[in-house]
């Protein structure tokens, strides 16, 4: 039987806009309070991309850092995957724009749309291309400019989201002790309308009426998503570890999608695992959707908390509905 290649992450990068939006700033926009936002979500501030910049700008910054840390030149890349629901345009893909900017002319490029689970989906796709021996060097970016799709008159959503990008370089390795071990990808389209943007697509093209009715912004049923998220994360976690005859307590780190600090704390308490195993950036960045996990990963590496040999699970959930995870030995 052909020996399958394993995939390791050899470099990470992140890009965070400079502009900070605090809860106090939001108090001036909608009927909310710092106390409500912190106690219900754990968010203290979020970042907003400055006017004149776009998804591709943040993607490029994060990608260049990941490539530099991996010591991989863009010209060596076989594939570029950008996980996002807030691309620069409906078409072409942001990954193609990024490919040109990086001059990664050997690489194929595609965007992956899987809500906040986008990065987990993209990393699993990268692993499959490497596993099969087709490619050896892939750039995966998780990026979101959600503040451009947020209704700043809707207090139930505008306090939640922020902008950011994280990137990783995934490479083939013959080291059997490291790399991606398994993954789980799930979806349930019956929940499509729990989190969606009604207008602007082919189902309801943008018109004066859709704009006037604010239908090109995100609409969310927060309570239902919350209930779904807690179950989806736990199911995925057990699925990942049981397949390797392991238990949650065997994990050195669990990088969860950052949608609400209460979701993270609920899961941590239920699993009876220590706080330090659960990286948090939602307090500073809000929910950056596809970017929460790669940014957290990058931050943990820079802080020296994520180390070679660590057993790590990354788990996300989001619009679609989608959910899933990746288990890897760092
Ligand atoms: N400030 C003050 N009050 C508010 C605000 C606000 N920003 N937002 C809502 N409220 C009010 C509501 O109107 C409601 O008032 P009422 O009782 O008078 O009707 C009250 O607060 C409680 O509202 P709930 O929605 O029940 O509040 P909850 O505690 O559930 O928190 C939240 C809402 C934070 C949205 C939570 O449900 C949540 O985080 N859900 C998960 C969201 C999520 O994970 N999204 C992932 C998306 S991933 C992706 O793909 C982008």
CSV table of C-alpha atoms and ligand atoms in Angstrom, one decimal:
chain,number,residue,atom,x,y,z
A,1,UNK,CA,0.0,0.0,0.0
A,2,UNK,CA,1.2,3.5,-0.8
A,3,UNK,CA,2.5,5.3,2.3
A,4,UNK,CA,0.5,8.4,3.0
A,5,UNK,CA,2.3,11.7,3.6
A,6,UNK,CA,1.5,13.5,6.9
A,7,UNK,CA,0.9,17.3,7.0
A,8,UNK,CA,2.5,19.7,9.5
A,9,UNK,CA,2.1,23.4,10.1
A,10,UNK,CA,5.5,24.9,9.6
A,11,UNK,CA,4.6,28.6,9.9
A,12,UNK,CA,1.8,30.8,11.2
A,13,UNK,CA,0.9,34.5,10.8
A,14,UNK,CA,-1.8,36.9,11.8
A,15,UNK,CA,-3.0,40.3,10.8
A,16,UNK,CA,-5.2,42.4,13.1
A,17,UNK,CA,-6.4,45.9,12.1
A,18,UNK,CA,-5.2,48.8,14.2
A,19,UNK,CA,-8.6,50.4,14.8
A,20,UNK,CA,-10.1,49.4,18.2
A,21,UNK,CA,-13.8,49.5,18.8
A,22,UNK,CA,-14.6,49.3,22.5
A,23,UNK,CA,-17.8,48.4,24.2
A,24,UNK,CA,-18.0,52.1,25.3
A,25,UNK,CA,-17.9,53.1,21.6
A,26,UNK,CA,-20.9,50.8,20.9
A,27,UNK,CA,-22.8,52.2,23.8
A,28,UNK,CA,-22.9,55.4,21.7
A,29,UNK,CA,-24.4,53.6,18.7
A,30,UNK,CA,-27.0,51.2,20.1
A,31,UNK,CA,-28.9,50.6,23.3
A,32,UNK,CA,-26.3,48.4,25.0
A,33,UNK,CA,-23.8,48.5,27.9
A,34,UNK,CA,-20.2,47.4,28.6
A,35,UNK,CA,-21.6,45.3,31.5
A,36,UNK,CA,-24.1,43.4,29.2
A,37,UNK,CA,-21.6,42.7,26.5
A,38,UNK,CA,-18.8,41.5,28.9
A,39,UNK,CA,-21.1,39.4,31.0
A,40,UNK,CA,-23.0,37.8,28.0
A,41,UNK,CA,-20.1,37.4,25.6
A,42,UNK,CA,-16.7,38.1,27.3
A,43,UNK,CA,-16.0,40.7,24.6
A,44,UNK,CA,-14.3,43.9,25.7
A,45,UNK,CA,-13.2,45.2,22.4
A,46,UNK,CA,-12.9,44.2,18.7
A,47,UNK,CA,-10.9,45.5,15.7
A,48,UNK,CA,-12.3,47.1,12.6
A,49,UNK,CA,-10.5,47.2,9.3
A,50,UNK,CA,-9.8,50.8,8.2
A,51,UNK,CA,-11.7,52.2,5.1
A,52,UNK,CA,-9.9,51.6,1.9
A,53,UNK,CA,-8.5,48.2,2.9
A,54,UNK,CA,-10.1,44.9,2.2
A,55,UNK,CA,-10.0,41.2,3.0
A,56,UNK,CA,-7.1,40.6,0.5
A,57,UNK,CA,-5.0,43.2,2.4
A,58,UNK,CA,-5.4,41.4,5.7
A,59,UNK,CA,-4.9,38.0,4.1
A,60,UNK,CA,-1.7,39.1,2.4
A,61,UNK,CA,-0.2,40.4,5.6
A,62,UNK,CA,-1.0,37.2,7.6
A,63,UNK,CA,0.1,35.0,4.6
A,64,UNK,CA,3.5,36.8,4.3
A,65,UNK,CA,4.2,36.3,8.0
A,66,UNK,CA,3.3,32.6,7.8
A,67,UNK,CA,5.5,32.1,4.7
A,68,UNK,CA,8.4,33.9,6.3
A,69,UNK,CA,8.2,31.9,9.5
A,70,UNK,CA,7.9,28.7,7.5
A,71,UNK,CA,10.9,29.8,5.4
A,72,UNK,CA,8.8,28.9,2.3
A,73,UNK,CA,8.8,31.2,-0.8
A,74,UNK,CA,5.4,32.0,-2.3
A,75,UNK,CA,6.7,30.6,-5.7
A,76,UNK,CA,7.0,27.1,-4.0
A,77,UNK,CA,3.3,27.0,-3.1
A,78,UNK,CA,1.1,24.3,-4.8
A,79,UNK,CA,-2.2,25.6,-3.5
A,80,UNK,CA,-3.8,28.6,-1.7
A,81,UNK,CA,-7.0,28.1,0.3
A,82,UNK,CA,-8.8,31.1,1.7
A,83,UNK,CA,-11.5,30.4,4.2
A,84,UNK,CA,-13.9,33.3,4.3
A,85,UNK,CA,-17.5,34.4,4.1
A,86,UNK,CA,-16.6,38.0,3.5
A,87,UNK,CA,-14.5,37.9,0.3
A,88,UNK,CA,-13.5,41.0,-1.6
A,89,UNK,CA,-16.0,40.2,-4.4
A,90,UNK,CA,-18.5,37.5,-5.2
A,91,UNK,CA,-16.1,36.7,-8.0
A,92,UNK,CA,-13.1,36.3,-8.4
A,93,UNK,CA,-12.1,34.5,-5.3
A,94,UNK,CA,-10.0,36.3,-2.7
A,95,UNK,CA,-7.5,33.4,-3.0
A,96,UNK,CA,-6.8,34.4,-6.6
A,97,UNK,CA,-6.3,38.0,-5.7
A,98,UNK,CA,-3.9,36.8,-3.0
A,99,UNK,CA,-2.1,34.5,-5.4
A,100,UNK,CA,-1.3,37.4,-7.7
A,101,UNK,CA,-0.2,39.6,-4.8
A,102,UNK,CA,2.1,37.0,-3.5
A,103,UNK,CA,3.3,36.1,-7.0
A,104,UNK,CA,2.6,32.5,-6.2
A,105,UNK,CA,2.2,31.7,-9.8
A,106,UNK,CA,2.6,27.9,-9.5
A,107,UNK,CA,-0.3,27.6,-7.1
A,108,UNK,CA,-4.0,26.8,-7.7
A,109,UNK,CA,-6.3,29.0,-5.6
A,110,UNK,CA,-9.8,28.7,-4.2
A,111,UNK,CA,-12.0,30.2,-1.4
A,112,UNK,CA,-13.8,27.9,1.0
A,113,UNK,CA,-17.1,29.1,2.4
A,114,UNK,CA,-18.1,27.2,5.6
A,115,UNK,CA,-19.1,30.0,8.0
A,116,UNK,CA,-16.9,30.1,11.1
A,117,UNK,CA,-15.9,26.5,10.4
A,118,UNK,CA,-14.1,27.7,7.3
A,119,UNK,CA,-10.5,27.4,8.6
A,120,UNK,CA,-11.1,23.8,9.9
A,121,UNK,CA,-12.6,22.8,6.5
A,122,UNK,CA,-9.7,24.4,4.6
A,123,UNK,CA,-7.1,22.8,6.8
A,124,UNK,CA,-8.7,19.4,6.2
A,125,UNK,CA,-8.8,20.0,2.4
A,126,UNK,CA,-5.1,20.9,2.6
A,127,UNK,CA,-4.3,17.8,4.5
A,128,UNK,CA,-6.0,15.6,1.9
A,129,UNK,CA,-4.0,17.1,-1.0
A,130,UNK,CA,-0.8,16.5,1.0
A,131,UNK,CA,-1.9,13.1,2.3
A,132,UNK,CA,-2.5,11.9,-1.3
A,133,UNK,CA,1.0,13.0,-2.3
A,134,UNK,CA,-0.3,15.4,-4.9
A,135,UNK,CA,1.0,18.6,-3.2
A,136,UNK,CA,3.7,19.4,-0.6
A,137,UNK,CA,3.2,23.0,0.3
A,138,UNK,CA,-0.2,24.7,0.8
A,139,UNK,CA,-1.1,28.1,2.2
A,140,UNK,CA,-4.3,28.2,4.3
A,141,UNK,CA,-5.8,31.5,5.4
A,142,UNK,CA,-8.8,32.1,7.7
A,143,UNK,CA,-9.9,35.7,7.3
A,144,UNK,CA,-13.0,37.8,7.9
A,145,UNK,CA,-14.1,41.4,7.5
A,146,UNK,CA,-17.4,40.9,9.3
A,147,UNK,CA,-17.8,44.5,10.4
A,148,UNK,CA,-18.7,45.3,6.7
A,149,UNK,CA,-21.6,42.9,6.9
A,150,UNK,CA,-22.8,43.9,10.4
A,151,UNK,CA,-25.9,45.9,11.0
A,152,UNK,CA,-24.7,48.7,13.3
A,153,UNK,CA,-28.3,49.3,14.3
A,154,UNK,CA,-28.8,45.8,15.5
A,155,UNK,CA,-27.5,45.5,19.1
A,156,UNK,CA,-28.0,41.7,19.1
A,157,UNK,CA,-25.3,41.2,16.5
A,158,UNK,CA,-23.1,44.3,16.2
A,159,UNK,CA,-21.5,43.8,19.5
A,160,UNK,CA,-20.2,40.4,18.5
A,161,UNK,CA,-18.0,40.6,15.5
A,162,UNK,CA,-14.6,41.8,14.5
A,163,UNK,CA,-12.1,41.7,11.7
A,164,UNK,CA,-8.9,39.7,11.4
A,165,UNK,CA,-6.8,37.2,9.5
A,166,UNK,CA,-4.7,34.2,10.4
A,167,UNK,CA,-2.6,32.1,8.1
A,168,UNK,CA,-0.7,28.8,8.2
A,169,UNK,CA,1.7,27.0,5.8
A,170,UNK,CA,1.0,23.3,5.7
A,171,UNK,CA,3.8,21.0,4.4
A,172,UNK,CA,4.3,17.3,3.8
A,173,UNK,CA,6.5,15.5,6.4
A,174,UNK,CA,7.8,12.0,6.7
A,175,UNK,CA,7.9,12.5,10.5
A,176,UNK,CA,5.3,10.0,11.7
A,177,UNK,CA,5.2,11.4,15.2
A,178,UNK,CA,3.9,14.9,14.1
A,179,UNK,CA,1.2,16.4,12.0
A,180,UNK,CA,-2.6,16.2,11.4
A,181,UNK,CA,-4.0,12.9,12.8
A,182,UNK,CA,-7.6,13.1,11.8
A,183,UNK,CA,-10.5,15.5,11.2
A,184,UNK,CA,-14.3,15.7,11.4
A,185,UNK,CA,-16.4,17.8,9.0
A,186,UNK,CA,-20.2,18.1,9.5
A,187,UNK,CA,-23.1,20.2,8.3
A,188,UNK,CA,-26.8,20.6,8.7
A,189,UNK,CA,-28.3,22.9,6.1
A,190,UNK,CA,-31.7,22.8,7.9
A,191,UNK,CA,-30.2,25.5,10.1
A,192,UNK,CA,-29.3,27.8,7.2
A,193,UNK,CA,-31.5,30.6,8.4
A,194,UNK,CA,-30.2,30.7,11.9
A,195,UNK,CA,-27.3,32.8,10.7
A,196,UNK,CA,-27.5,34.3,7.2
A,197,UNK,CA,-27.4,37.4,5.0
A,198,UNK,CA,-30.8,37.4,3.1
A,199,UNK,CA,-29.9,39.6,0.2
A,200,UNK,CA,-27.1,40.3,-2.2
A,201,UNK,CA,-26.9,36.8,-3.7
A,202,UNK,CA,-28.7,35.3,-6.7
A,203,UNK,CA,-31.7,34.3,-4.5
A,204,UNK,CA,-32.4,38.0,-3.7
A,205,UNK,CA,-30.2,40.3,-5.8
A,206,UNK,CA,-29.3,43.7,-4.2
A,207,UNK,CA,-32.0,46.3,-5.0
A,208,UNK,CA,-33.1,49.6,-3.5
A,209,UNK,CA,-35.6,47.7,-1.4
A,210,UNK,CA,-33.1,45.2,0.0
A,211,UNK,CA,-30.7,47.9,0.9
A,212,UNK,CA,-33.5,50.0,2.5
A,213,UNK,CA,-34.6,47.0,4.5
A,214,UNK,CA,-31.1,46.3,5.7
A,215,UNK,CA,-31.2,42.8,4.2
A,216,UNK,CA,-27.5,42.7,3.2
A,217,UNK,CA,-26.5,42.4,6.8
A,218,UNK,CA,-26.0,39.3,9.0
A,219,UNK,CA,-29.1,38.1,10.8
A,220,UNK,CA,-28.7,35.7,13.6
A,221,UNK,CA,-30.7,33.6,16.0
A,222,UNK,CA,-28.2,33.7,18.9
A,223,UNK,CA,-30.0,31.5,21.3
A,224,UNK,CA,-30.4,28.6,18.9
A,225,UNK,CA,-26.8,28.9,17.7
A,226,UNK,CA,-25.6,28.9,21.3
A,227,UNK,CA,-27.4,25.6,22.0
A,228,UNK,CA,-26.2,24.0,18.8
A,229,UNK,CA,-22.6,25.2,19.4
A,230,UNK,CA,-22.2,23.6,22.8
A,231,UNK,CA,-23.4,20.2,21.5
A,232,UNK,CA,-21.5,20.4,18.2
A,233,UNK,CA,-18.2,21.2,20.0
A,234,UNK,CA,-18.5,18.3,22.5
A,235,UNK,CA,-19.6,15.8,19.8
A,236,UNK,CA,-16.7,16.8,17.6
A,237,UNK,CA,-14.2,16.7,20.5
A,238,UNK,CA,-15.2,13.1,21.5
A,239,UNK,CA,-15.3,12.0,17.8
A,240,UNK,CA,-11.7,13.2,17.3
A,241,UNK,CA,-10.2,11.7,20.5
A,242,UNK,CA,-12.1,8.5,20.6
A,243,UNK,CA,-10.9,7.5,17.1
A,244,UNK,CA,-7.4,7.6,18.5
A,245,UNK,CA,-8.3,5.8,21.7
A,246,UNK,CA,-7.7,9.0,23.6
A,247,UNK,CA,-9.6,11.1,26.1
A,248,UNK,CA,-10.2,14.8,26.2
A,249,UNK,CA,-7.8,15.1,29.2
A,250,UNK,CA,-5.0,13.7,26.9
A,251,UNK,CA,-5.2,16.9,24.9
A,252,UNK,CA,-2.5,19.6,25.7
A,253,UNK,CA,-4.5,22.3,24.0
A,254,UNK,CA,-8.1,22.8,22.7
A,255,UNK,CA,-8.4,25.7,20.4
A,256,UNK,CA,-12.1,26.5,20.1
A,257,UNK,CA,-13.8,28.9,17.8
A,258,UNK,CA,-14.2,32.2,19.6
A,259,UNK,CA,-17.9,33.1,19.3
A,260,UNK,CA,-18.7,33.6,23.0
A,261,UNK,CA,-16.6,33.2,26.1
A,262,UNK,CA,-19.6,31.6,27.8
A,263,UNK,CA,-19.5,28.8,25.2
A,264,UNK,CA,-15.8,28.2,25.8
A,265,UNK,CA,-16.2,28.3,29.6
A,266,UNK,CA,-19.3,26.0,29.5
A,267,UNK,CA,-17.4,23.4,27.6
A,268,UNK,CA,-14.3,23.7,29.7
A,269,UNK,CA,-16.3,23.2,32.9
A,270,UNK,CA,-18.3,20.3,31.5
A,271,UNK,CA,-15.1,18.5,30.5
A,272,UNK,CA,-13.5,19.5,33.8
A,273,UNK,CA,-10.3,20.7,32.1
A,274,UNK,CA,-8.0,23.5,33.2
A,275,UNK,CA,-8.4,27.0,31.8
A,276,UNK,CA,-4.9,27.2,30.4
A,277,UNK,CA,-5.7,24.5,27.8
A,278,UNK,CA,-8.3,26.9,26.2
A,279,UNK,CA,-6.7,29.9,24.4
A,280,UNK,CA,-8.9,33.0,24.4
A,281,UNK,CA,-8.8,36.0,22.1
A,282,UNK,CA,-12.5,36.9,21.9
A,283,UNK,CA,-12.1,39.4,24.7
A,284,UNK,CA,-9.7,41.5,22.5
A,285,UNK,CA,-10.9,40.6,19.0
A,286,UNK,CA,-14.5,39.6,19.2
A,287,UNK,CA,-15.8,36.9,16.9
A,288,UNK,CA,-13.5,36.9,13.8
A,289,UNK,CA,-15.2,33.9,12.3
A,290,UNK,CA,-12.8,31.8,10.1
A,291,UNK,CA,-9.9,33.7,11.6
A,292,UNK,CA,-10.4,33.0,15.3
A,293,UNK,CA,-8.5,29.6,15.3
A,294,UNK,CA,-5.5,30.5,13.2
A,295,UNK,CA,-5.0,33.8,15.1
A,296,UNK,CA,-5.2,31.9,18.4
A,297,UNK,CA,-2.8,29.3,17.1
A,298,UNK,CA,-0.3,32.0,16.1
A,299,UNK,CA,-0.7,33.8,19.4
A,300,UNK,CA,-0.1,30.6,21.4
A,301,UNK,CA,3.1,29.9,19.4
A,302,UNK,CA,4.4,33.4,19.9
A,303,UNK,CA,3.7,33.1,23.7
A,304,UNK,CA,5.6,29.7,23.8
A,305,UNK,CA,2.5,27.9,25.0
A,306,UNK,CA,2.1,25.7,21.9
A,307,UNK,CA,5.1,23.4,21.6
A,308,UNK,CA,6.4,20.6,19.4
A,309,UNK,CA,4.8,17.3,20.5
A,310,UNK,CA,1.6,18.9,22.0
A,311,UNK,CA,-1.6,17.1,21.1
A,312,UNK,CA,-4.0,19.8,19.9
A,313,UNK,CA,-7.6,19.8,18.9
A,314,UNK,CA,-9.1,22.7,16.9
A,315,UNK,CA,-12.9,22.9,16.8
A,316,UNK,CA,-15.3,25.3,15.2
A,317,UNK,CA,-19.0,25.8,14.4
A,318,UNK,CA,-20.9,28.4,12.4
A,319,UNK,CA,-23.2,29.4,9.7
A,320,UNK,CA,-24.5,26.7,7.4
A,321,UNK,CA,-24.8,25.1,9.9
A,322,UNK,CA,-21.4,23.7,9.8
A,323,UNK,CA,-19.1,22.3,12.5
A,324,UNK,CA,-15.9,20.2,12.7
A,325,UNK,CA,-12.5,19.8,14.1
A,326,UNK,CA,-8.9,18.8,13.4
A,327,UNK,CA,-6.7,16.8,15.7
A,328,UNK,CA,-2.9,17.2,15.4
A,329,UNK,CA,0.4,16.4,17.0
A,330,UNK,CA,2.2,19.8,16.9
B,1,LIG,N1,-27.1,44.9,24.7
B,1,LIG,C1,-28.1,44.8,25.6
B,1,LIG,N2,-29.1,44.0,25.5
B,1,LIG,C2,-29.1,43.1,24.5
B,1,LIG,C3,-28.1,43.1,23.5
B,1,LIG,C4,-27.0,44.0,23.7
B,1,LIG,N3,-26.0,44.1,22.8
B,1,LIG,N4,-28.4,42.1,22.6
B,1,LIG,C5,-29.5,41.5,23.0
B,1,LIG,N5,-30.0,42.1,24.2
B,1,LIG,C6,-31.1,41.8,24.9
B,1,LIG,C7,-32.2,41.1,24.1
B,1,LIG,O1,-33.0,42.0,23.4
B,1,LIG,C8,-33.0,40.4,25.2
B,1,LIG,O2,-33.8,41.3,25.8
B,1,LIG,P1,-35.3,40.9,26.3
B,1,LIG,O3,-35.1,39.8,27.3
B,1,LIG,O4,-35.9,42.2,26.8
B,1,LIG,O5,-36.0,40.4,25.1
B,1,LIG,C9,-31.9,40.0,26.3
B,1,LIG,O6,-30.8,40.9,26.0
B,1,LIG,C10,-31.4,38.6,26.2
B,1,LIG,O7,-31.2,38.3,24.9
B,1,LIG,P2,-30.6,36.9,24.5
B,1,LIG,O8,-30.5,36.8,23.0
B,1,LIG,O9,-31.4,35.8,25.2
B,1,LIG,O10,-29.2,36.9,25.1
B,1,LIG,P3,-28.1,35.7,25.3
B,1,LIG,O11,-27.7,35.6,26.7
B,1,LIG,O12,-28.6,34.5,24.5
B,1,LIG,O13,-26.9,36.3,24.4
B,1,LIG,C11,-25.8,36.1,22.4
B,1,LIG,C12,-27.0,36.6,23.1
B,1,LIG,C13,-24.6,36.8,23.0
B,1,LIG,C14,-25.9,36.4,20.9
B,1,LIG,C15,-25.7,34.5,22.5
B,1,LIG,O14,-26.9,33.9,22.3
B,1,LIG,C16,-24.6,33.9,21.7
B,1,LIG,O15,-23.4,34.2,21.8
B,1,LIG,N6,-25.0,33.0,20.8
B,1,LIG,C17,-24.1,32.3,19.9
B,1,LIG,C18,-23.7,33.2,18.8
B,1,LIG,C19,-22.7,32.5,17.9
B,1,LIG,O16,-22.1,31.6,18.4
B,1,LIG,N7,-22.6,32.8,16.7
B,1,LIG,C20,-21.7,32.1,15.9
B,1,LIG,C21,-21.7,32.6,14.7
B,1,LIG,S1,-20.4,31.9,13.9
B,1,LIG,C22,-20.4,32.4,12.3
B,1,LIG,O17,-20.5,31.6,11.4
B,1,LIG,C23,-20.3,34.0,12.1
